[in-house]
PDB file of C-alpha atoms in Angstrom:
ATOM      1  CA  UNK A   3     157.076 -69.558   3.886  1.00  0.00           C
ATOM      2  CA  UNK A   4     155.737 -69.016   7.886  1.00  0.00           C
ATOM      3  CA  UNK A   5     159.412 -68.630   8.964  1.00  0.00           C
ATOM      4  CA  UNK A   6     160.064 -65.838   6.699  1.00  0.00           C
ATOM      5  CA  UNK A   7     156.761 -63.925   7.328  1.00  0.00           C
ATOM      6  CA  UNK A   8     157.925 -64.461  10.904  1.00  0.00           C
ATOM      7  CA  UNK A   9     161.224 -63.011  10.623  1.00  0.00           C
ATOM      8  CA  UNK A  10     159.689 -59.945   8.246  1.00  0.00           C
ATOM      9  CA  UNK A  11     157.596 -59.020  10.708  1.00  0.00           C
ATOM     10  CA  UNK A  12     159.914 -59.462  13.669  1.00  0.00           C
ATOM     11  CA  UNK A  13     162.534 -57.056  11.142  1.00  0.00           C
ATOM     12  CA  UNK A  14     159.507 -54.536  10.864  1.00  0.00           C
ATOM     13  CA  UNK A  15     158.654 -54.166  14.288  1.00  0.00           C
ATOM     14  CA  UNK A  16     162.662 -53.440  15.401  1.00  0.00           C
ATOM     15  CA  UNK A  17     162.533 -50.581  12.677  1.00  0.00           C
ATOM     16  CA  UNK A  18     159.384 -49.215  13.967  1.00  0.00           C
ATOM     17  CA  UNK A  19     160.866 -49.692  17.695  1.00  0.00           C
ATOM     18  CA  UNK A  20     164.110 -47.795  16.856  1.00  0.00           C
ATOM     19  CA  UNK A  21     162.475 -44.847  15.141  1.00  0.00           C
ATOM     20  CA  UNK A  22     159.813 -44.280  17.827  1.00  0.00           C
ATOM     21  CA  UNK A  23     162.939 -44.287  19.943  1.00  0.00           C
ATOM     22  CA  UNK A  24     164.463 -41.530  18.399  1.00  0.00           C
ATOM     23  CA  UNK A  25     161.340 -39.707  17.716  1.00  0.00           C
ATOM     24  CA  UNK A  26     160.973 -39.694  21.674  1.00  0.00           C
ATOM     25  CA  UNK A  27     164.353 -38.541  22.018  1.00  0.00           C
ATOM     26  CA  UNK A  28     164.081 -35.543  19.404  1.00  0.00           C
ATOM     27  CA  UNK A  29     160.890 -34.419  21.273  1.00  0.00           C
ATOM     28  CA  UNK A  30     162.118 -34.371  24.640  1.00  0.00           C
ATOM     29  CA  UNK A  31     165.156 -32.435  23.120  1.00  0.00           C
ATOM     30  CA  UNK A  32     163.008 -29.950  21.280  1.00  0.00           C
ATOM     31  CA  UNK A  33     160.420 -29.417  24.100  1.00  0.00           C
ATOM     32  CA  UNK A  34     162.355 -29.420  27.573  1.00  0.00           C
ATOM     33  CA  UNK A  35     161.938 -27.422  29.521  1.00  0.00           C
ATOM     34  CA  UNK A  36     158.775 -26.063  27.946  1.00  0.00           C
ATOM     35  CA  UNK A  37     155.432 -27.262  28.908  1.00  0.00           C
ATOM     36  CA  UNK A  38     154.344 -29.728  25.909  1.00  0.00           C
ATOM     37  CA  UNK A  39     150.476 -28.935  24.393  1.00  0.00           C
ATOM     38  CA  UNK A  40     147.779 -31.206  25.190  1.00  0.00           C
ATOM     39  CA  UNK A  41     147.833 -32.631  21.844  1.00  0.00           C
ATOM     40  CA  UNK A  42     151.315 -32.921  21.912  1.00  0.00           C
ATOM     41  CA  UNK A  43     151.408 -34.481  25.056  1.00  0.00           C
ATOM     42  CA  UNK A  44     148.938 -37.609  23.812  1.00  0.00           C
ATOM     43  CA  UNK A  45     150.869 -37.641  20.847  1.00  0.00           C
ATOM     44  CA  UNK A  46     153.756 -38.367  22.697  1.00  0.00           C
ATOM     45  CA  UNK A  47     152.379 -41.154  25.278  1.00  0.00           C
ATOM     46  CA  UNK A  48     151.054 -42.785  22.077  1.00  0.00           C
ATOM     47  CA  UNK A  49     154.579 -43.160  20.629  1.00  0.00           C
ATOM     48  CA  UNK A  50     155.742 -44.075  24.431  1.00  0.00           C
ATOM     49  CA  UNK A  51     152.884 -47.045  24.052  1.00  0.00           C
ATOM     50  CA  UNK A  52     153.984 -48.289  20.802  1.00  0.00           C
ATOM     51  CA  UNK A  53     157.682 -48.017  21.975  1.00  0.00           C
ATOM     52  CA  UNK A  54     156.819 -50.174  25.137  1.00  0.00           C
ATOM     53  CA  UNK A  55     154.527 -52.515  22.781  1.00  0.00           C
ATOM     54  CA  UNK A  56     157.275 -53.097  20.428  1.00  0.00           C
ATOM     55  CA  UNK A  57     159.978 -53.463  22.876  1.00  0.00           C
ATOM     56  CA  UNK A  58     157.758 -56.167  24.431  1.00  0.00           C
ATOM     57  CA  UNK A  59     157.578 -58.235  20.956  1.00  0.00           C
ATOM     58  CA  UNK A  60     161.706 -57.887  20.885  1.00  0.00           C
ATOM     59  CA  UNK A  61     161.871 -59.491  24.616  1.00  0.00           C
ATOM     60  CA  UNK A  62     159.347 -62.232  24.040  1.00  0.00           C
ATOM     61  CA  UNK A  63     160.271 -62.891  20.559  1.00  0.00           C
ATOM     62  CA  UNK A  64     160.967 -66.702  20.108  1.00  0.00           C
ATOM     63  CA  UNK A  65     163.535 -65.931  17.568  1.00  0.00           C
ATOM     64  CA  UNK A  66     167.013 -64.856  18.908  1.00  0.00           C
ATOM     65  CA  UNK A  67     167.229 -61.195  18.144  1.00  0.00           C
ATOM     66  CA  UNK A  68     170.493 -58.934  18.566  1.00  0.00           C
ATOM     67  CA  UNK A  69     171.226 -55.266  18.059  1.00  0.00           C
ATOM     68  CA  UNK A  70     174.423 -54.244  17.075  1.00  0.00           C
ATOM     69  CA  UNK A  71     176.194 -50.783  16.190  1.00  0.00           C
ATOM     70  CA  UNK A  72     177.546 -50.332  12.884  1.00  0.00           C
ATOM     71  CA  UNK A  73     180.866 -51.539  13.650  1.00  0.00           C
ATOM     72  CA  UNK A  74     179.579 -54.739  14.923  1.00  0.00           C
ATOM     73  CA  UNK A  75     179.339 -54.285  18.893  1.00  0.00           C
ATOM     74  CA  UNK A  76     176.537 -55.709  20.573  1.00  0.00           C
ATOM     75  CA  UNK A  77     174.253 -53.059  21.784  1.00  0.00           C
ATOM     76  CA  UNK A  78     171.085 -55.343  23.073  1.00  0.00           C
ATOM     77  CA  UNK A  79     169.831 -58.914  22.948  1.00  0.00           C
ATOM     78  CA  UNK A  80     166.607 -60.435  23.793  1.00  0.00           C
ATOM     79  CA  UNK A  81     165.812 -63.458  26.085  1.00  0.00           C
ATOM     80  CA  UNK A  82     166.387 -65.897  23.200  1.00  0.00           C
ATOM     81  CA  UNK A  83     170.027 -65.142  22.739  1.00  0.00           C
ATOM     82  CA  UNK A  84     170.846 -65.543  26.123  1.00  0.00           C
ATOM     83  CA  UNK A  85     169.022 -69.252  26.071  1.00  0.00           C
ATOM     84  CA  UNK A  86     170.177 -70.154  22.641  1.00  0.00           C
ATOM     85  CA  UNK A  87     173.881 -68.954  22.829  1.00  0.00           C
ATOM     86  CA  UNK A  88     174.462 -69.299  26.684  1.00  0.00           C
ATOM     87  CA  UNK A  89     176.049 -65.980  27.431  1.00  0.00           C
ATOM     88  CA  UNK A  90     174.365 -63.553  29.323  1.00  0.00           C
ATOM     89  CA  UNK A  91     173.257 -60.054  28.290  1.00  0.00           C
ATOM     90  CA  UNK A  92     175.587 -58.231  30.398  1.00  0.00           C
ATOM     91  CA  UNK A  93     178.458 -60.926  28.987  1.00  0.00           C
ATOM     92  CA  UNK A  94     177.616 -60.093  25.351  1.00  0.00           C
ATOM     93  CA  UNK A  95     176.858 -55.957  25.768  1.00  0.00           C
ATOM     94  CA  UNK A  96     179.868 -54.635  24.170  1.00  0.00           C
ATOM     95  CA  UNK A  97     181.324 -57.414  22.778  1.00  0.00           C
ATOM     96  CA  UNK A  98     181.815 -58.318  18.914  1.00  0.00           C
ATOM     97  CA  UNK A  99     179.352 -60.204  17.537  1.00  0.00           C
ATOM     98  CA  UNK A 100     181.853 -62.144  16.191  1.00  0.00           C
ATOM     99  CA  UNK A 101     182.195 -64.036  19.345  1.00  0.00           C
ATOM    100  CA  UNK A 102     178.960 -65.893  18.790  1.00  0.00           C
ATOM    101  CA  UNK A 103     180.643 -67.127  15.246  1.00  0.00           C
ATOM    102  CA  UNK A 104     183.286 -69.714  15.281  1.00  0.00           C
ATOM    103  CA  UNK A 105     186.836 -68.920  14.062  1.00  0.00           C
ATOM    104  CA  UNK A 106     186.620 -69.648   9.980  1.00  0.00           C
ATOM    105  CA  UNK A 107     182.924 -68.012   9.939  1.00  0.00           C
ATOM    106  CA  UNK A 108     184.146 -64.832  11.582  1.00  0.00           C
ATOM    107  CA  UNK A 109     185.037 -63.295   8.193  1.00  0.00           C
ATOM    108  CA  UNK A 110     181.986 -63.903   6.519  1.00  0.00           C
ATOM    109  CA  UNK A 111     180.033 -62.524   9.565  1.00  0.00           C
ATOM    110  CA  UNK A 112     181.897 -59.302   9.106  1.00  0.00           C
ATOM    111  CA  UNK A 113     181.454 -59.229   5.249  1.00  0.00           C
ATOM    112  CA  UNK A 114     177.599 -59.472   6.103  1.00  0.00           C
ATOM    113  CA  UNK A 115     177.327 -56.581   8.287  1.00  0.00           C
ATOM    114  CA  UNK A 116     179.446 -54.775   5.563  1.00  0.00           C
ATOM    115  CA  UNK A 117     176.953 -55.425   3.298  1.00  0.00           C
ATOM    116  CA  UNK A 118     174.071 -54.357   5.451  1.00  0.00           C
ATOM    117  CA  UNK A 119     175.811 -50.937   5.890  1.00  0.00           C
ATOM    118  CA  UNK A 120     176.022 -50.479   2.052  1.00  0.00           C
ATOM    119  CA  UNK A 121     172.171 -51.282   1.932  1.00  0.00           C
ATOM    120  CA  UNK A 122     172.145 -54.574   0.080  1.00  0.00           C
ATOM    121  CA  UNK A 123     169.811 -57.173   1.204  1.00  0.00           C
ATOM    122  CA  UNK A 124     171.046 -59.801   3.720  1.00  0.00           C
ATOM    123  CA  UNK A 125     167.898 -61.885   4.383  1.00  0.00           C
ATOM    124  CA  UNK A 126     167.880 -65.401   5.433  1.00  0.00           C
ATOM    125  CA  UNK A 127     171.512 -66.076   4.595  1.00  0.00           C
ATOM    126  CA  UNK A 128     172.673 -69.297   6.204  1.00  0.00           C
ATOM    127  CA  UNK A 129     175.783 -69.388   8.616  1.00  0.00           C
ATOM    128  CA  UNK A 130     176.936 -71.531  11.393  1.00  0.00           C
ATOM    129  CA  UNK A 131     176.942 -70.403  14.770  1.00  0.00           C
ATOM    130  CA  UNK A 132     178.118 -71.740  18.457  1.00  0.00           C
ATOM    131  CA  UNK A 133     177.310 -71.074  21.751  1.00  0.00           C
ATOM    132  CA  UNK A 134     178.898 -70.827  24.861  1.00  0.00           C
ATOM    133  CA  UNK A 135     179.872 -74.440  25.162  1.00  0.00           C
ATOM    134  CA  UNK A 136     181.131 -74.571  21.456  1.00  0.00           C
ATOM    135  CA  UNK A 137     178.415 -76.356  20.299  1.00  0.00           C
ATOM    136  CA  UNK A 138     177.835 -75.590  16.509  1.00  0.00           C
ATOM    137  CA  UNK A 139     174.483 -75.031  14.811  1.00  0.00           C
ATOM    138  CA  UNK A 140     173.183 -73.781  11.388  1.00  0.00           C
ATOM    139  CA  UNK A 141     171.164 -70.856  11.507  1.00  0.00           C
ATOM    140  CA  UNK A 142     169.239 -68.477   8.990  1.00  0.00           C
ATOM    141  CA  UNK A 143     170.435 -64.890   9.261  1.00  0.00           C
ATOM    142  CA  UNK A 144     168.496 -61.830   8.598  1.00  0.00           C
ATOM    143  CA  UNK A 145     170.263 -58.293   8.935  1.00  0.00           C
ATOM    144  CA  UNK A 146     168.588 -54.878   9.106  1.00  0.00           C
ATOM    145  CA  UNK A 147     169.389 -51.845   9.005  1.00  0.00           C
ATOM    146  CA  UNK A 148     168.250 -49.538  11.419  1.00  0.00           C
ATOM    147  CA  UNK A 149     167.757 -45.635  10.772  1.00  0.00           C
ATOM    148  CA  UNK A 150     166.636 -42.590  12.365  1.00  0.00           C
ATOM    149  CA  UNK A 151     163.675 -40.454  11.408  1.00  0.00           C
ATOM    150  CA  UNK A 152     166.017 -38.952   8.714  1.00  0.00           C
ATOM    151  CA  UNK A 153     166.781 -42.326   7.347  1.00  0.00           C
ATOM    152  CA  UNK A 154     170.375 -42.036   8.705  1.00  0.00           C
ATOM    153  CA  UNK A 155     171.747 -45.217   9.715  1.00  0.00           C
ATOM    154  CA  UNK A 156     172.101 -45.637  13.448  1.00  0.00           C
ATOM    155  CA  UNK A 157     172.329 -49.732  13.846  1.00  0.00           C
ATOM    156  CA  UNK A 158     171.740 -53.022  12.855  1.00  0.00           C
ATOM    157  CA  UNK A 159     169.215 -55.862  13.947  1.00  0.00           C
ATOM    158  CA  UNK A 160     170.217 -59.341  13.542  1.00  0.00           C
ATOM    159  CA  UNK A 161     167.236 -61.893  13.708  1.00  0.00           C
ATOM    160  CA  UNK A 162     168.152 -65.458  13.552  1.00  0.00           C
ATOM    161  CA  UNK A 163     166.658 -68.840  13.342  1.00  0.00           C
ATOM    162  CA  UNK A 164     167.856 -72.045  14.392  1.00  0.00           C
ATOM    163  CA  UNK A 165     167.412 -74.680  11.525  1.00  0.00           C
ATOM    164  CA  UNK A 166     168.866 -77.600  13.137  1.00  0.00           C
ATOM    165  CA  UNK A 167     165.492 -79.423  12.762  1.00  0.00           C
ATOM    166  CA  UNK A 168     165.596 -78.541   9.272  1.00  0.00           C
ATOM    167  CA  UNK A 169     168.758 -80.043   8.486  1.00  0.00           C
ATOM    168  CA  UNK A 170     167.958 -83.157  10.139  1.00  0.00           C
ATOM    169  CA  UNK A 171     164.667 -83.307   8.244  1.00  0.00           C
ATOM    170  CA  UNK A 172     166.725 -82.655   5.091  1.00  0.00           C
ATOM    171  CA  UNK A 173     169.285 -85.214   5.840  1.00  0.00           C
ATOM    172  CA  UNK A 174     166.351 -87.564   6.456  1.00  0.00           C
ATOM    173  CA  UNK A 175     164.751 -87.012   3.513  1.00  0.00           C
ATOM    174  CA  UNK A 176     168.447 -87.677   1.385  1.00  0.00           C
ATOM    175  CA  UNK A 177     168.962 -91.208   3.203  1.00  0.00           C
ATOM    176  CA  UNK A 178     165.353 -91.978   2.298  1.00  0.00           C
ATOM    177  CA  UNK A 179     166.076 -91.268  -1.124  1.00  0.00           C
ATOM    178  CA  UNK A 180     169.415 -92.790  -1.512  1.00  0.00           C
ATOM    179  CA  UNK A 181     167.560 -95.931   0.285  1.00  0.00           C
ATOM    180  CA  UNK A 182     164.733 -95.634  -2.578  1.00  0.00           C
ATOM    181  CA  UNK A 183     167.538 -95.621  -5.037  1.00  0.00           C
ATOM    182  CA  UNK A 184     169.253 -98.414  -3.434  1.00  0.00           C
ATOM    183  CA  UNK A 185     165.880-100.210  -3.701  1.00  0.00           C
ATOM    184  CA  UNK A 186     164.975 -99.807  -7.516  1.00  0.00           C
ATOM    185  CA  UNK A 187     168.779-100.989  -8.262  1.00  0.00           C
ATOM    186  CA  UNK A 188     168.219-103.720  -6.192  1.00  0.00           C
ATOM    187  CA  UNK A 189     164.875-104.881  -7.870  1.00  0.00           C
ATOM    188  CA  UNK A 190     166.423-104.409 -11.058  1.00  0.00           C
ATOM    189  CA  UNK A 191     169.715-106.707 -10.372  1.00  0.00           C
ATOM    190  CA  UNK A 192     167.530-109.339  -8.840  1.00  0.00           C
ATOM    191  CA  UNK A 193     165.080-109.153 -11.779  1.00  0.00           C
ATOM    192  CA  UNK A 194     168.147-109.931 -14.101  1.00  0.00           C
ATOM    193  CA  UNK A 195     169.766-112.549 -12.256  1.00  0.00           C
ATOM    194  CA  UNK A 196     167.693-114.442 -10.532  1.00  0.00           C
ATOM    195  CA  UNK A 197     165.966-115.912 -13.471  1.00  0.00           C
ATOM    196  CA  UNK A 198     168.801-117.038 -15.282  1.00  0.00           C
ATOM    197  CA  UNK A 199     170.471-118.513 -11.706  1.00  0.00           C
ATOM    198  CA  UNK A 200     167.299-120.404 -11.139  1.00  0.00           C
ATOM    199  CA  UNK A 201     168.188-122.040 -14.791  1.00  0.00           C
ATOM    200  CA  UNK A 202     171.170-122.664 -13.827  1.00  0.00           C
ATOM    201  CA  UNK A 203     170.369-124.387 -10.121  1.00  0.00           C
ATOM    202  CA  UNK A 204     167.670-126.558 -12.068  1.00  0.00           C
ATOM    203  CA  UNK A 205     170.720-127.953 -14.536  1.00  0.00           C
ATOM    204  CA  UNK A 206     173.131-128.577 -12.029  1.00  0.00           C
ATOM    205  CA  UNK A 207     170.727-130.802 -10.085  1.00  0.00           C
ATOM    206  CA  UNK A 208     169.939-132.709 -13.566  1.00  0.00           C
ATOM    207  CA  UNK A 209     174.048-132.787 -13.956  1.00  0.00           C
ATOM    208  CA  UNK A 210     174.574-134.029 -10.008  1.00  0.00           C
ATOM    209  CA  UNK A 211     171.686-136.678 -10.420  1.00  0.00           C
ATOM    210  CA  UNK A 212     173.230-138.447 -13.741  1.00  0.00           C
ATOM    211  CA  UNK A 213     177.044-137.797 -13.145  1.00  0.00           C
ATOM    212  CA  UNK A 214     176.659-139.529  -9.803  1.00  0.00           C
ATOM    213  CA  UNK A 215     175.426-143.011 -11.244  1.00  0.00           C
ATOM    214  CA  UNK A 216     178.543-142.327 -13.594  1.00  0.00           C
ATOM    215  CA  UNK A 217     180.763-141.304 -10.265  1.00  0.00           C
ATOM    216  CA  UNK A 218     179.968-144.842  -8.577  1.00  0.00           C
ATOM    217  CA  UNK A 219     182.041-146.633 -11.803  1.00  0.00           C
ATOM    218  CA  UNK A 220     184.944-143.818 -12.146  1.00  0.00           C
ATOM    219  CA  UNK A 221     186.907-142.150 -10.138  1.00  0.00           C
ATOM    220  CA  UNK A 222     186.737-138.933 -12.484  1.00  0.00           C
ATOM    221  CA  UNK A 223     186.440-135.232 -10.608  1.00  0.00           C
ATOM    222  CA  UNK A 224     183.071-134.829 -12.389  1.00  0.00           C
ATOM    223  CA  UNK A 225     180.985-134.910  -9.722  1.00  0.00           C
ATOM    224  CA  UNK A 226     182.698-132.882  -7.097  1.00  0.00           C
ATOM    225  CA  UNK A 227     183.149-130.337  -9.704  1.00  0.00           C
ATOM    226  CA  UNK A 228     179.224-130.140 -10.206  1.00  0.00           C
ATOM    227  CA  UNK A 229     178.678-130.294  -6.233  1.00  0.00           C
ATOM    228  CA  UNK A 230     180.738-127.104  -6.105  1.00  0.00           C
ATOM    229  CA  UNK A 231     178.957-125.251  -8.801  1.00  0.00           C
ATOM    230  CA  UNK A 232     175.658-126.230  -6.814  1.00  0.00           C
ATOM    231  CA  UNK A 233     177.108-125.095  -3.944  1.00  0.00           C
ATOM    232  CA  UNK A 234     178.252-121.686  -5.597  1.00  0.00           C
ATOM    233  CA  UNK A 235     174.852-121.127  -7.064  1.00  0.00           C
ATOM    234  CA  UNK A 236     173.136-121.763  -3.578  1.00  0.00           C
ATOM    235  CA  UNK A 237     175.516-119.178  -1.918  1.00  0.00           C
ATOM    236  CA  UNK A 238     174.494-116.727  -4.803  1.00  0.00           C
ATOM    237  CA  UNK A 239     170.875-117.653  -4.332  1.00  0.00           C
ATOM    238  CA  UNK A 240     171.656-116.383  -0.779  1.00  0.00           C
ATOM    239  CA  UNK A 241     173.023-113.262  -1.390  1.00  0.00           C
ATOM    240  CA  UNK A 242     170.102-112.522  -3.782  1.00  0.00           C
ATOM    241  CA  UNK A 243     167.976-113.016  -1.063  1.00  0.00           C
ATOM    242  CA  UNK A 244     169.875-110.518   1.403  1.00  0.00           C
ATOM    243  CA  UNK A 245     169.678-107.909  -1.629  1.00  0.00           C
ATOM    244  CA  UNK A 246     165.699-108.504  -1.741  1.00  0.00           C
ATOM    245  CA  UNK A 247     166.056-106.924   2.215  1.00  0.00           C
ATOM    246  CA  UNK A 248     166.798-103.597   0.004  1.00  0.00           C
ATOM    247  CA  UNK A 249     163.452-103.891  -2.138  1.00  0.00           C
ATOM    248  CA  UNK A 250     160.863-101.001  -1.208  1.00  0.00           C
ATOM    249  CA  UNK A 251     157.718-102.446   0.210  1.00  0.00           C
ATOM    250  CA  UNK A 252     154.871-102.698  -2.114  1.00  0.00           C
TER     251      UNK A 252
END
């Protein structure tokens, strides 16, 4: 929930920054070369301050943020994009954003851009990206269509979050659950086998003791057979002991 709120906050800030920039440009075009009235000058200064503040949020954000045109070419990136992906800002600007996607994910990337351009919600989509060195990592991606003051699409903001740690935690939890299931199964098996096996072992010991007296008087194979049974029973008890190591701690 905290991650989603942070991504939404950044998305809104980028939208405001883009609209503020458009307003600055329009104001400059309408007023130049005339002198602005004092109230308009103050308003323009406020817009400029807001734009600088939001630009700082863009640059200092802890998550990678990339601005691309409607064709998918990179217009700007923040410092976190450079750190996460390994390419410099200069290397990325003008390149297709598909550069950041492994080959098998590039069609998916293009489809997400088209969905965003159509006004569809593209929020918290799990994708795979790679860095300049070729290392792959899972990302949670949100695309936001940036418009001018008249609502016309101008560019797209891509906000991403590396969820490698989250995926590792999920894998650990799955492993823990699997071990718990194995432990429960082991407990059931031990319960079903241990008691009958103990009874068998006691019976075999009794047979061994009485057959041994007869074996001294005859050469039949009964005693070796009983001893073989005892040996196999011991082996089963050892296996049960190993199985107990899978039981959950109490």
